[in-house]
XYZ file of N, CA, C and O in Angstrom:
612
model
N -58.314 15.806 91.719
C -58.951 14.729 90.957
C -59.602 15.267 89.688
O -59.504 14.488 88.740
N -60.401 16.692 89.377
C -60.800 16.999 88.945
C -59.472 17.267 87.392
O -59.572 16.807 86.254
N -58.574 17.977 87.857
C -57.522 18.048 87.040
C -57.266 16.868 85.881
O -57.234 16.857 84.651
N -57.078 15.734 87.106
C -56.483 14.495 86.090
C -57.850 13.888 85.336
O -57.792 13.000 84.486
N -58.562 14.250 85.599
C -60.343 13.874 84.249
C -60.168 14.307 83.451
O -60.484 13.656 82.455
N -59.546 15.705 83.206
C -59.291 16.593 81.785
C -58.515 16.121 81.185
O -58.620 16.163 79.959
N -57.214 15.358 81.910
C -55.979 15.406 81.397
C -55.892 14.487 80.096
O -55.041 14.811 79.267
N -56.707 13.344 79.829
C -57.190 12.718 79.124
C -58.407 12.210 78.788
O -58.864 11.211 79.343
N -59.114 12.958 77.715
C -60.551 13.715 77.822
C -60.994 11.708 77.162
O -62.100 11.216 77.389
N -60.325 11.243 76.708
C -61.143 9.967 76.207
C -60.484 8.419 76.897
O -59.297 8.567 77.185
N -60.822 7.522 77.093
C -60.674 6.470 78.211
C -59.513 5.470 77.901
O -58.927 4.776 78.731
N -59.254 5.531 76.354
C -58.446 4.549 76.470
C -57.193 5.609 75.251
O -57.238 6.627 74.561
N -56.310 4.635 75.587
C -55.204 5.570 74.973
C -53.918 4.054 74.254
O -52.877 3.582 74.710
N -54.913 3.699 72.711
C -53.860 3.131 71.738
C -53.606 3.495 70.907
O -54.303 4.481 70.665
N -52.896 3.288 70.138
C -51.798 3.371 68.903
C -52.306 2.236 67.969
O -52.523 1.169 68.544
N -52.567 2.282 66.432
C -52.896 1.170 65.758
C -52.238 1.485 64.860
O -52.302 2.652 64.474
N -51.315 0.485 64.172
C -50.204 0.677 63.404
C -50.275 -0.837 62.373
O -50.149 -2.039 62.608
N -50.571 0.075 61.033
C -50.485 -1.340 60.202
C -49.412 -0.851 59.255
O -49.254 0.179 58.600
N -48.463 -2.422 59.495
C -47.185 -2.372 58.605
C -47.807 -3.054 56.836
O -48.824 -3.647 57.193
N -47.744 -3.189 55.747
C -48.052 -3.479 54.997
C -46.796 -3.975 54.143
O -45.966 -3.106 53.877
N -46.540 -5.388 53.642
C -44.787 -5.163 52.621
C -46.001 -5.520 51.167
O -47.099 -6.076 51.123
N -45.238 -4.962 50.272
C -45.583 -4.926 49.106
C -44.257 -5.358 48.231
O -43.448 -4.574 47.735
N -44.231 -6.818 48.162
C -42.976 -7.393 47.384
C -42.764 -7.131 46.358
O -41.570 -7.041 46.071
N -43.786 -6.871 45.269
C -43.836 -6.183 44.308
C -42.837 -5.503 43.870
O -42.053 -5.793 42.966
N -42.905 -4.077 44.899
C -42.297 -2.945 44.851
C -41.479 -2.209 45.594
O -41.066 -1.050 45.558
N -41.216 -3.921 46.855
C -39.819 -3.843 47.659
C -40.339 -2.587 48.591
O -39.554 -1.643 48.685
N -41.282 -2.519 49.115
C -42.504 -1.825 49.962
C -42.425 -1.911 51.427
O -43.222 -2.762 51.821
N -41.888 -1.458 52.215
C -42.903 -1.415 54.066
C -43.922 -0.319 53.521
O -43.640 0.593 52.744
N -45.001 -0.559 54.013
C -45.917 0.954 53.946
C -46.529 0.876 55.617
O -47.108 -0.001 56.258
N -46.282 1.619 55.780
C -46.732 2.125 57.110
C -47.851 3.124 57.576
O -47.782 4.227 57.034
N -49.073 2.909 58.661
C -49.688 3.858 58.819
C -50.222 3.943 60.386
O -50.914 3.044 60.866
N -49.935 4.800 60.929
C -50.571 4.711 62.140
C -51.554 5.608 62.562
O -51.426 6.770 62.175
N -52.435 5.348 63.217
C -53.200 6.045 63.828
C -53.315 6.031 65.309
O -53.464 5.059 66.050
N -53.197 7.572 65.663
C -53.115 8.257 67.199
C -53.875 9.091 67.326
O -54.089 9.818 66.356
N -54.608 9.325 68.622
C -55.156 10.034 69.290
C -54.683 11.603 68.885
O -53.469 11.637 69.087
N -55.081 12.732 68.464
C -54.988 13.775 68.102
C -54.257 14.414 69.352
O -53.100 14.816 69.475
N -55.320 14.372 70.238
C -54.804 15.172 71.588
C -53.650 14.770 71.980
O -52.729 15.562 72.181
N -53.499 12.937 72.212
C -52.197 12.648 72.734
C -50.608 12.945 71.754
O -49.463 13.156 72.154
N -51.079 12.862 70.597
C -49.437 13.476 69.924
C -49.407 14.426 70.083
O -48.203 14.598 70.275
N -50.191 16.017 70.237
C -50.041 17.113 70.260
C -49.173 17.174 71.912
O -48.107 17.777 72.039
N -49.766 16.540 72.915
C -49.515 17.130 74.117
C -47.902 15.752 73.868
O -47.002 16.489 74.269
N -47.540 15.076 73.680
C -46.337 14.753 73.266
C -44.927 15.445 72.195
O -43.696 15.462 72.189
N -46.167 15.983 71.321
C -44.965 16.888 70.644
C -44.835 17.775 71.244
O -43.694 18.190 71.041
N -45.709 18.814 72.406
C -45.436 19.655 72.731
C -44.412 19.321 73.888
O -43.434 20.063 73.981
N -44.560 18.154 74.878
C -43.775 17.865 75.932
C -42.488 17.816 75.509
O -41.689 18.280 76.322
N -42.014 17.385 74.456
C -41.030 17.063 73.640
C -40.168 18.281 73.391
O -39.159 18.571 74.033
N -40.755 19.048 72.252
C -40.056 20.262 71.757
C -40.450 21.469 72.232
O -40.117 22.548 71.744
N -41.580 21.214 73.748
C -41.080 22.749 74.262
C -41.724 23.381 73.362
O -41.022 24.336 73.030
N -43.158 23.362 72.496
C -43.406 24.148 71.299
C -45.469 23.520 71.293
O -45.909 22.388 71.490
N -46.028 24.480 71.068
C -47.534 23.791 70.963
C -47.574 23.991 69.364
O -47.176 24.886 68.618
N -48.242 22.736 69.164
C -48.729 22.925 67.807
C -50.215 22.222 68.022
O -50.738 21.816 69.060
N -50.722 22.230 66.598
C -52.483 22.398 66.064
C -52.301 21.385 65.110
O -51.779 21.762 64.061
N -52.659 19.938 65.218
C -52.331 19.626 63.792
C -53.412 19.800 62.919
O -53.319 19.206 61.845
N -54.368 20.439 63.111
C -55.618 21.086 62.348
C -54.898 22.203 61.666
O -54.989 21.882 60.481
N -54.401 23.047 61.706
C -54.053 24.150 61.733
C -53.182 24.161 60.289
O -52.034 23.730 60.181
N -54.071 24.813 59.091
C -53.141 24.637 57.960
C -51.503 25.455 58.142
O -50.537 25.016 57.518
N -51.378 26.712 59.107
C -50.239 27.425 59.131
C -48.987 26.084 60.095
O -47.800 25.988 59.784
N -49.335 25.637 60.683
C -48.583 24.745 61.257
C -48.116 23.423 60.574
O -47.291 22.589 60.949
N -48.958 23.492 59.363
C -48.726 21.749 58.863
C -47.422 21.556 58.590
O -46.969 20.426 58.774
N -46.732 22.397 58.199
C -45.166 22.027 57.743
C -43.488 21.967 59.008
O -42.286 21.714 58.932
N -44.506 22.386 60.025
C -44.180 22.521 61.061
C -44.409 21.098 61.896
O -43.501 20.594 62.558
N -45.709 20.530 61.785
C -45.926 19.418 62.306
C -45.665 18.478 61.743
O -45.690 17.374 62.288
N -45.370 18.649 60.594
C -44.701 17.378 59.534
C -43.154 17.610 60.187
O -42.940 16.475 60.615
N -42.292 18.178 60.423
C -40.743 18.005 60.769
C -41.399 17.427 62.100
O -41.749 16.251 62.007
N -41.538 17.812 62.851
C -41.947 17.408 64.614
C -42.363 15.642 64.178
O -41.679 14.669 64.494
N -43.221 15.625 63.655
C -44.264 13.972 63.492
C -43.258 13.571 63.099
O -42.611 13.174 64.068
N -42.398 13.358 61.635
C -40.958 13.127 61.156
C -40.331 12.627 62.509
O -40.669 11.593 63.085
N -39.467 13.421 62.888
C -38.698 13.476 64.285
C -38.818 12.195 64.926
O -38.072 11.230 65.094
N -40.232 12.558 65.289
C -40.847 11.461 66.470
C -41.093 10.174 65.791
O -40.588 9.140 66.227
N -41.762 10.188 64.859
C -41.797 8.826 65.040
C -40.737 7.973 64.128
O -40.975 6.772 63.998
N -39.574 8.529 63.487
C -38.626 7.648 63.459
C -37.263 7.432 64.385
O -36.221 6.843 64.097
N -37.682 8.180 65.703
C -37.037 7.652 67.097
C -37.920 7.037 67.827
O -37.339 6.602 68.821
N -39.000 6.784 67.844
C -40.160 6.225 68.306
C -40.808 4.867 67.703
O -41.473 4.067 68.363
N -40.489 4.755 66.314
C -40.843 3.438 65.483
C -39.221 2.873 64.525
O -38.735 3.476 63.568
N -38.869 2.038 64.936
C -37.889 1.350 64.789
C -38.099 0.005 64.111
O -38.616 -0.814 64.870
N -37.852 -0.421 62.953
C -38.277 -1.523 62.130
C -36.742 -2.214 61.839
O -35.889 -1.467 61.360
N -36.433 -3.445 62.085
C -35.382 -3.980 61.442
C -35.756 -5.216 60.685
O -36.665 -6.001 60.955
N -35.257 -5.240 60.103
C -34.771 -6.871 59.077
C -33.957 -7.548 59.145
O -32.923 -7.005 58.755
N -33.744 -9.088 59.627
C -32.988 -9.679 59.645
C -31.892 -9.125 60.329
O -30.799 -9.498 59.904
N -31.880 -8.164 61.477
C -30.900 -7.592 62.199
C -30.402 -6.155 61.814
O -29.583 -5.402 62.343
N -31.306 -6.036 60.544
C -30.629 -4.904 60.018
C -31.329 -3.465 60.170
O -32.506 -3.823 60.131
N -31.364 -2.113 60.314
C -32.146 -1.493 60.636
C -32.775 -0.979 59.201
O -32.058 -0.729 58.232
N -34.178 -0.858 59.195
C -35.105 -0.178 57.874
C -35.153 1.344 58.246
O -35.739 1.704 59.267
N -34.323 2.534 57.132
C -34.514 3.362 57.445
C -35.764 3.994 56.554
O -35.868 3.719 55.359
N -36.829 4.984 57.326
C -37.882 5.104 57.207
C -38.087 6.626 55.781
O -37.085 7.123 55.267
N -39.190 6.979 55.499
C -39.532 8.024 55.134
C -40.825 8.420 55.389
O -41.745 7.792 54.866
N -41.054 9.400 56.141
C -42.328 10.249 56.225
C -42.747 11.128 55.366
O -42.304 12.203 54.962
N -44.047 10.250 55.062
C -44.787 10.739 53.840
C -45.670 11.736 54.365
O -46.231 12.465 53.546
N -45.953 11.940 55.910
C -47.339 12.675 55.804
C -48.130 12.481 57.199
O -47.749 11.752 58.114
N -49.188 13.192 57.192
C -50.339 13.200 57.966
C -51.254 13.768 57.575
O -51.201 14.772 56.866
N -52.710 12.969 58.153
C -53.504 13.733 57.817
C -54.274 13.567 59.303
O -53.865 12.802 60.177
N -55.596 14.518 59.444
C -56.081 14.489 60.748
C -57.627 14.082 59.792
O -57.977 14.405 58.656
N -58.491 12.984 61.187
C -59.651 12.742 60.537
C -60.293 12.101 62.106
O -60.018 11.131 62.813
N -61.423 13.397 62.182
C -62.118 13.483 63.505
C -61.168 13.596 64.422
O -60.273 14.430 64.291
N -61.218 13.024 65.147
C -59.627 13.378 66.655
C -58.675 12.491 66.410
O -57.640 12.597 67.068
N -58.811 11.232 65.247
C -57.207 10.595 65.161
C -56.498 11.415 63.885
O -56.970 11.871 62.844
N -55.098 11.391 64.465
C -54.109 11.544 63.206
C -53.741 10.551 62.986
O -53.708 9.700 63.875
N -53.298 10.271 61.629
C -52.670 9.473 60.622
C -51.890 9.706 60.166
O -51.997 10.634 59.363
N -50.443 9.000 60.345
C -49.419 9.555 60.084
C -48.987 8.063 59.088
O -49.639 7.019 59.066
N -47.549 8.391 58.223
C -47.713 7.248 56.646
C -46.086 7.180 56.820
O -45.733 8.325 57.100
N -45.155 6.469 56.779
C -44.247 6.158 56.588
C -44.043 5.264 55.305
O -44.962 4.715 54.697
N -43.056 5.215 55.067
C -42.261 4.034 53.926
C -40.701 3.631 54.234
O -39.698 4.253 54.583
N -41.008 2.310 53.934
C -39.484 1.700 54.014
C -39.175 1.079 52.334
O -39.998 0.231 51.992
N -38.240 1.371 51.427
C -38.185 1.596 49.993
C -36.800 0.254 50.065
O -36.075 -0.017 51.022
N -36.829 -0.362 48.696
C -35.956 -1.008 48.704
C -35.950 -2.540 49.789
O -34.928 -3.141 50.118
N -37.253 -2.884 50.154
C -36.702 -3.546 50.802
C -37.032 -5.204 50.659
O -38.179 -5.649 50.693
N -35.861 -6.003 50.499
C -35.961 -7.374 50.530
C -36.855 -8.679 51.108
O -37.553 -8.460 52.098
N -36.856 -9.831 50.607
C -37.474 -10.428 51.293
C -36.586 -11.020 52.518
O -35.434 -11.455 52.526
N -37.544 -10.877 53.544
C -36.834 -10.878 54.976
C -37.317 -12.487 55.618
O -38.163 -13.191 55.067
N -36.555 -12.872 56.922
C -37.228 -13.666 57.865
C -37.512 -13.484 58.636
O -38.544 -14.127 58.825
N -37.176 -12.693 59.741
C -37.853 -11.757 60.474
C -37.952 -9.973 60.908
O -37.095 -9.111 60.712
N -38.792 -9.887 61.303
C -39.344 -8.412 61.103
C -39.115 -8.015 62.948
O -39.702 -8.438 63.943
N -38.513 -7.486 62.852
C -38.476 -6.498 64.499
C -38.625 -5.602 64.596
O -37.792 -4.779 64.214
N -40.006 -5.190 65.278
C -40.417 -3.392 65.577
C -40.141 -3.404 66.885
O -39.921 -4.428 67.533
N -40.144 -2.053 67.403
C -39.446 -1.625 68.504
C -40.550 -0.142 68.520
O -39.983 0.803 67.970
N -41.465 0.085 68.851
C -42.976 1.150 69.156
C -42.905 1.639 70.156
O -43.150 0.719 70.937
N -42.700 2.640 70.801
C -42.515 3.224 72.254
C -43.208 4.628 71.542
O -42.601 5.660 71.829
N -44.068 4.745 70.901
C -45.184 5.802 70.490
C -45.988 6.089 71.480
O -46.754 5.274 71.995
N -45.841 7.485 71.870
C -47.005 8.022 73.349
C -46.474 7.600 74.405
O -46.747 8.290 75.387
N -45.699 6.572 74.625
C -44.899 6.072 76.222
C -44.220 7.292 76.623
O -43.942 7.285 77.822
N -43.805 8.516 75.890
C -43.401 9.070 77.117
C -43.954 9.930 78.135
O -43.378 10.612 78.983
N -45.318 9.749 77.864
C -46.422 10.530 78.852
C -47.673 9.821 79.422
O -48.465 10.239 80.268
N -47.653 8.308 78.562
C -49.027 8.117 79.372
C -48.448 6.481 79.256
O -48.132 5.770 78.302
N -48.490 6.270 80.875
C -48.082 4.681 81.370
C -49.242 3.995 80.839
O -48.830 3.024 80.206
N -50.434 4.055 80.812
C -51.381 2.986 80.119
C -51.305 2.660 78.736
O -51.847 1.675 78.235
N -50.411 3.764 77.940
C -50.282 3.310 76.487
C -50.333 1.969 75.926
O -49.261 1.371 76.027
N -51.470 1.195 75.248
C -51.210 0.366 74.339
C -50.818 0.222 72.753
O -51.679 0.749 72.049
N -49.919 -0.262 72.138
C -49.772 -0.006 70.581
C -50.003 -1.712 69.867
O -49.290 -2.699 70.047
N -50.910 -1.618 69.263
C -51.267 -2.297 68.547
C -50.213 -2.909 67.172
O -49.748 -1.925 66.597
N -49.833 -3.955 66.656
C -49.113 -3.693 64.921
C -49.925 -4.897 64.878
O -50.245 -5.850 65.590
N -50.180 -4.240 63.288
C -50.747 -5.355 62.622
C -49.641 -5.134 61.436
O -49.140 -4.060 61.104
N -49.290 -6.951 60.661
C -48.100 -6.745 59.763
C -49.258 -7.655 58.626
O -49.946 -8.608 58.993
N -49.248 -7.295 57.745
C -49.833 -7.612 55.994
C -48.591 -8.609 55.365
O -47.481 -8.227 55.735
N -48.581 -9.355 54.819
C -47.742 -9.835 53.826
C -49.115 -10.560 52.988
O -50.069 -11.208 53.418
N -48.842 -10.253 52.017
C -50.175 -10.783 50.909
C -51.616 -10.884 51.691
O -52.258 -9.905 52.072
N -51.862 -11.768 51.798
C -53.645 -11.974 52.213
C -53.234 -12.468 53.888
O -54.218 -12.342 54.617
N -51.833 -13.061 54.711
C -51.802 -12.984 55.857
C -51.180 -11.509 56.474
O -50.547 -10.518 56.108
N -52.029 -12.282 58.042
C -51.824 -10.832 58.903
C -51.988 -11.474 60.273
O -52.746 -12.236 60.874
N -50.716 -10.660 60.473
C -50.098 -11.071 61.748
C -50.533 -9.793 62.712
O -50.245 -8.686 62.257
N -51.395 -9.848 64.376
C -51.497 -8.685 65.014
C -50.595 -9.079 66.466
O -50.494 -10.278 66.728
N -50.051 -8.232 67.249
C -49.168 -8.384 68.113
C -49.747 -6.922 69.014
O -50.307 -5.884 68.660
N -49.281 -7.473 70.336
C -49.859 -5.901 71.039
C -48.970 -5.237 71.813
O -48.050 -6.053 71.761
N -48.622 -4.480 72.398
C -47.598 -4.089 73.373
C -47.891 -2.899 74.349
O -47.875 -1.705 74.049
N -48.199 -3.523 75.740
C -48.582 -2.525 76.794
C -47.005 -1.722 77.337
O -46.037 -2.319 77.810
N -47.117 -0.344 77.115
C -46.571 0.252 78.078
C -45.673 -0.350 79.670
O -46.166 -0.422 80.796
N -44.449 -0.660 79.302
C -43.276 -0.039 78.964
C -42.659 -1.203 77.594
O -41.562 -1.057 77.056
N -43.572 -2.223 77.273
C -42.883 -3.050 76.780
C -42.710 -2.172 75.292
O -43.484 -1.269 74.973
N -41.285 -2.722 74.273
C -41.245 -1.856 73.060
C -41.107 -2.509 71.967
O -41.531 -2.172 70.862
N -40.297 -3.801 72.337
C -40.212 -4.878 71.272
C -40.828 -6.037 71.120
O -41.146 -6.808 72.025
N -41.088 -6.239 69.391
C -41.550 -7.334 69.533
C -41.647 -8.093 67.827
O -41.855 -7.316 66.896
N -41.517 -9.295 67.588
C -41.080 -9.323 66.441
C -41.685 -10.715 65.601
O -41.963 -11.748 66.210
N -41.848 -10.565 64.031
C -42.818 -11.269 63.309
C -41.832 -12.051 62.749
O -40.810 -11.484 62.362
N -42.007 -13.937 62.563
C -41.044 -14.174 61.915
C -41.876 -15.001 60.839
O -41.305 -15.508 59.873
């Protein structure tokens, strides 16, 4: 019993993910924020590899790994079509990381389908939050562990 208290040193374990479109400039902007501990012990479950995302010698290291993951892990389509992503980054601030995607080029849509299975492959209580921006509305949607899809129209 003592074991599984450590195993997740803080009580709740979500994902908050705000999609942002910027019509403007044909924009997804993406940002999520995760639990520090839980992506580390995911990237490590994953690639067999520990990393620090504190750790300036590792950052370029944890940028391919974060990359990786979360564009098999965050899945955005349009109108049926799939949005392919770009990872801009992370930064770490107190124990969450922040990780930044972009979807470039992209049209005005009718509906929006994410597909979030971020942290599900280690912790069954996972909740992920999206919140989606289009001008001054905002749409929030939630998704408990195992569910992955779910979609804004």
């Amino acid at each position: 019993l003592l074991c599984l208290s450590f195993s997740h040193m803080h009580p709740y374990h979500v994902s908050v993910t705000e999609i942002k479109y910027n019509a403007k400039n044909q924009l997804l902007e993406l940002s999520c924020k995760v639990f520090a501990e839980d992506i580390e012990t995911a990237l490590k479950m994953i690639n067999a590899v520990s990393v620090d995302v504190t750790a300036q010698k590792d950052s370029s290291k944890v940028h391919s790994l974060l990359d990786a993951y979360f564009k098999k892990r965050f899945v955005i389509t349009l109108d049926g079509v799939k949005a392919e992503p770009k990872f801009l980054g992370f930064e770490k601030s107190a124990d969450v990381v922040w990780c930044y995607l972009e979807y470039t080029d992209v049209k005005p849509y009718d509906k929006m389908c994410v597909e979030n299975t971020v942290l599900y492959d280690f912790i069954p209580e996972q909740t992920n939050m999206i919140h989606l921006m289009i001008g001054e509305e905002r749409k929030s949607k939630k998704l408990n562990n195992p569910e992955a899809h779910i979609c804004f129209d």
